[in-house]
Amino acid sequence: MKTSTTIEQLEAMLGGLQDRDEMRGTRPDMAAAAKGLHDVLVPLLQALPEADPPRDLFAAIEADIDALDTAPTQTVHADDGVWEQRSDKIWKKILAENPETGRSMYLLRCLPGASVKPHLHDRAEHLFIIEGEFWIDGKQFTAGDAQISLPGSEHALIEMPTGCLVLVSA
């Protein structure tokens, strides 16, 4: 791509803002910012050697974009993911994570005799028992039962005498 063409594209992108003292209907300081951007980028573009992009570059970029998962849903099949051992008798398999909020959805596979120590919840935690049972504070929870722990709540000791599979959203 020729440098002169690139400079023309830059100036078109800036819309001549670098030559205005103010932009009606917007922030007046943007004209100065656009001018500063123009003044920095034009000399850099002029210093670049003339070069055309590789012939297949745009096709490769389009292929990468087309390959992105743009579906509104994501699927995790039973065989997908990895079970990580969390303790002697408890394994965890992450199904979904949101790095922005820190929330996740995961499965806990607990073998007979497993237990979870008392703990505080810094955020809401939703549990759904898929199979088996566990006991909290003398109360039995079995397949199909759900529990929501609000932020700041404390779980007593959780015991799984026969084991269980639990879906957790926390």
Coordinates of C-alpha atoms in Angstrom, one line a residue:
M1 CA 0.0 0.0 0.0
K2 CA 1.5 3.4 -1.0
T3 CA 2.3 5.8 1.9
S4 CA 0.5 8.6 0.2
T5 CA -2.7 6.5 0.0
T6 CA -2.3 5.6 3.7
I7 CA -1.9 9.3 4.6
E8 CA -5.0 10.1 2.6
Q9 CA -6.9 7.4 4.4
L10 CA -5.7 8.7 7.8
E11 CA -6.9 12.2 6.9
A12 CA -10.2 10.9 5.7
M13 CA -10.6 9.0 8.9
L14 CA -9.8 12.1 10.9
G15 CA -12.3 13.9 8.8
G16 CA -10.2 17.1 8.6
L17 CA -10.6 17.4 12.4
Q18 CA -7.0 18.3 12.7
D19 CA -7.8 21.6 10.9
R20 CA -10.7 22.6 13.1
D21 CA -10.5 24.7 16.2
E22 CA -13.7 23.2 17.5
M23 CA -16.2 20.6 16.6
R24 CA -19.8 21.7 16.9
G25 CA -21.9 19.4 19.1
T26 CA -19.0 17.5 20.6
R27 CA -16.2 18.1 23.0
P28 CA -14.1 21.1 21.8
D29 CA -10.8 19.5 23.0
M30 CA -11.2 16.7 20.3
A31 CA -9.9 19.0 17.5
A32 CA -6.6 19.4 19.4
A33 CA -6.4 15.7 20.0
A34 CA -7.1 14.9 16.3
K35 CA -4.4 17.4 15.3
G36 CA -1.9 15.8 17.7
L37 CA -2.7 12.3 16.3
H38 CA -2.3 13.6 12.7
D39 CA 1.0 15.3 13.6
V40 CA 2.4 12.1 15.1
L41 CA 1.1 9.6 12.6
V42 CA 1.9 11.4 9.3
P43 CA 5.7 11.5 9.8
L44 CA 5.6 7.8 10.9
L45 CA 3.7 6.9 7.8
Q46 CA 6.1 8.9 5.6
A47 CA 9.0 7.0 7.2
L48 CA 7.7 3.6 6.2
P49 CA 9.0 2.0 3.1
E50 CA 6.5 1.4 0.2
A51 CA 5.1 -2.1 0.5
D52 CA 2.1 -4.0 -0.5
P53 CA 0.6 -6.5 1.9
P54 CA 1.0 -10.2 1.1
R55 CA -1.5 -11.3 -1.6
D56 CA -3.4 -13.7 0.8
L57 CA -3.3 -11.5 3.9
F58 CA -6.9 -10.2 3.7
A59 CA -8.2 -13.7 2.8
A60 CA -6.4 -15.1 5.9
I61 CA -7.9 -12.3 8.1
E62 CA -11.4 -13.0 6.8
A63 CA -11.0 -16.7 7.4
D64 CA -9.9 -16.0 11.0
I65 CA -12.9 -13.8 11.5
D66 CA -15.3 -16.3 10.0
A67 CA -13.8 -19.0 12.3
L68 CA -14.7 -17.0 15.4
D69 CA -17.5 -18.5 17.5
T70 CA -20.2 -15.9 16.9
A71 CA -23.1 -18.1 18.0
P72 CA -25.2 -16.6 20.8
T73 CA -24.8 -19.8 22.8
Q74 CA -21.9 -21.9 23.7
T75 CA -22.0 -25.7 24.2
V76 CA -19.9 -27.9 26.5
H77 CA -20.4 -31.6 25.7
A78 CA -20.1 -34.2 28.4
D79 CA -16.7 -35.3 27.0
D80 CA -15.4 -31.7 26.8
G81 CA -13.3 -30.0 29.5
V82 CA -11.0 -31.4 32.2
W83 CA -11.8 -32.7 35.7
E84 CA -9.3 -31.2 38.1
Q85 CA -8.8 -32.8 41.5
R86 CA -9.6 -30.2 44.2
S87 CA -9.1 -32.5 47.3
D88 CA -8.8 -36.1 48.1
K89 CA -12.4 -36.9 47.1
I90 CA -13.6 -33.9 45.1
W91 CA -13.1 -33.1 41.4
K92 CA -14.1 -29.9 39.6
K93 CA -14.9 -29.4 35.9
I94 CA -15.4 -25.8 34.7
L95 CA -18.2 -25.4 32.2
A96 CA -18.1 -21.6 31.8
E97 CA -16.2 -18.6 33.2
N98 CA -16.6 -14.9 32.9
P99 CA -13.2 -13.2 33.6
E100 CA -14.8 -9.8 33.8
T101 CA -17.1 -10.7 36.8
G102 CA -15.1 -13.7 38.1
R103 CA -18.3 -15.8 38.1
S104 CA -18.2 -19.4 36.8
M105 CA -20.4 -22.4 36.4
Y106 CA -18.9 -25.8 37.2
L107 CA -19.6 -29.4 38.2
L108 CA -18.3 -30.9 41.4
R109 CA -18.0 -34.7 41.5
C110 CA -17.7 -35.8 45.2
L111 CA -16.9 -39.3 46.1
P112 CA -18.5 -41.0 49.1
G113 CA -17.0 -39.6 52.3
A114 CA -16.1 -36.2 50.8
S115 CA -16.6 -33.0 52.8
V116 CA -16.2 -29.3 52.3
K117 CA -15.1 -27.2 55.3
P118 CA -17.2 -24.3 56.6
H119 CA -16.7 -21.2 54.4
L120 CA -18.0 -17.7 53.8
H121 CA -19.5 -16.7 50.4
D122 CA -18.2 -13.4 49.0
R123 CA -20.8 -13.6 46.2
A124 CA -24.0 -15.5 45.6
E125 CA -23.6 -19.2 45.0
H126 CA -26.3 -21.4 43.4
L127 CA -26.1 -25.2 43.8
F128 CA -28.2 -27.9 42.0
I129 CA -27.8 -31.5 43.0
I130 CA -27.8 -33.7 39.9
E131 CA -27.2 -37.0 41.6
G132 CA -26.5 -38.4 45.1
E133 CA -26.8 -36.4 48.3
F134 CA -25.1 -34.1 50.7
W135 CA -25.8 -32.9 54.2
I136 CA -25.4 -29.4 55.6
D137 CA -26.1 -28.7 59.3
G138 CA -28.2 -31.9 59.7
K139 CA -30.3 -31.2 56.6
Q140 CA -30.2 -33.7 53.7
F141 CA -30.1 -32.4 50.1
T142 CA -30.8 -34.9 47.3
A143 CA -31.0 -35.0 43.5
G144 CA -33.2 -32.2 42.2
D145 CA -32.7 -30.0 45.2
A146 CA -31.3 -26.5 44.8
Q147 CA -29.7 -24.1 47.3
I148 CA -28.8 -20.4 47.0
S149 CA -26.3 -18.9 49.4
L150 CA -26.3 -15.1 49.4
P151 CA -23.1 -13.0 49.6
G152 CA -21.9 -12.9 53.2
S153 CA -23.6 -16.2 54.2
E154 CA -21.7 -19.0 55.7
H155 CA -21.9 -22.7 54.9
A156 CA -21.5 -25.1 57.7
L157 CA -19.6 -28.3 57.1
I158 CA -20.9 -30.1 54.0
E159 CA -20.7 -33.8 54.1
M160 CA -21.3 -36.3 51.3
P161 CA -21.6 -39.8 52.8
T162 CA -22.7 -41.4 49.6
G163 CA -21.1 -39.0 47.1
C164 CA -22.8 -36.6 44.6
L165 CA -22.6 -34.6 41.4
V166 CA -23.5 -30.9 41.9
L167 CA -23.8 -28.1 39.4
V168 CA -22.5 -24.8 41.0
S169 CA -22.8 -21.3 39.7
A170 CA -20.7 -18.8 41.8

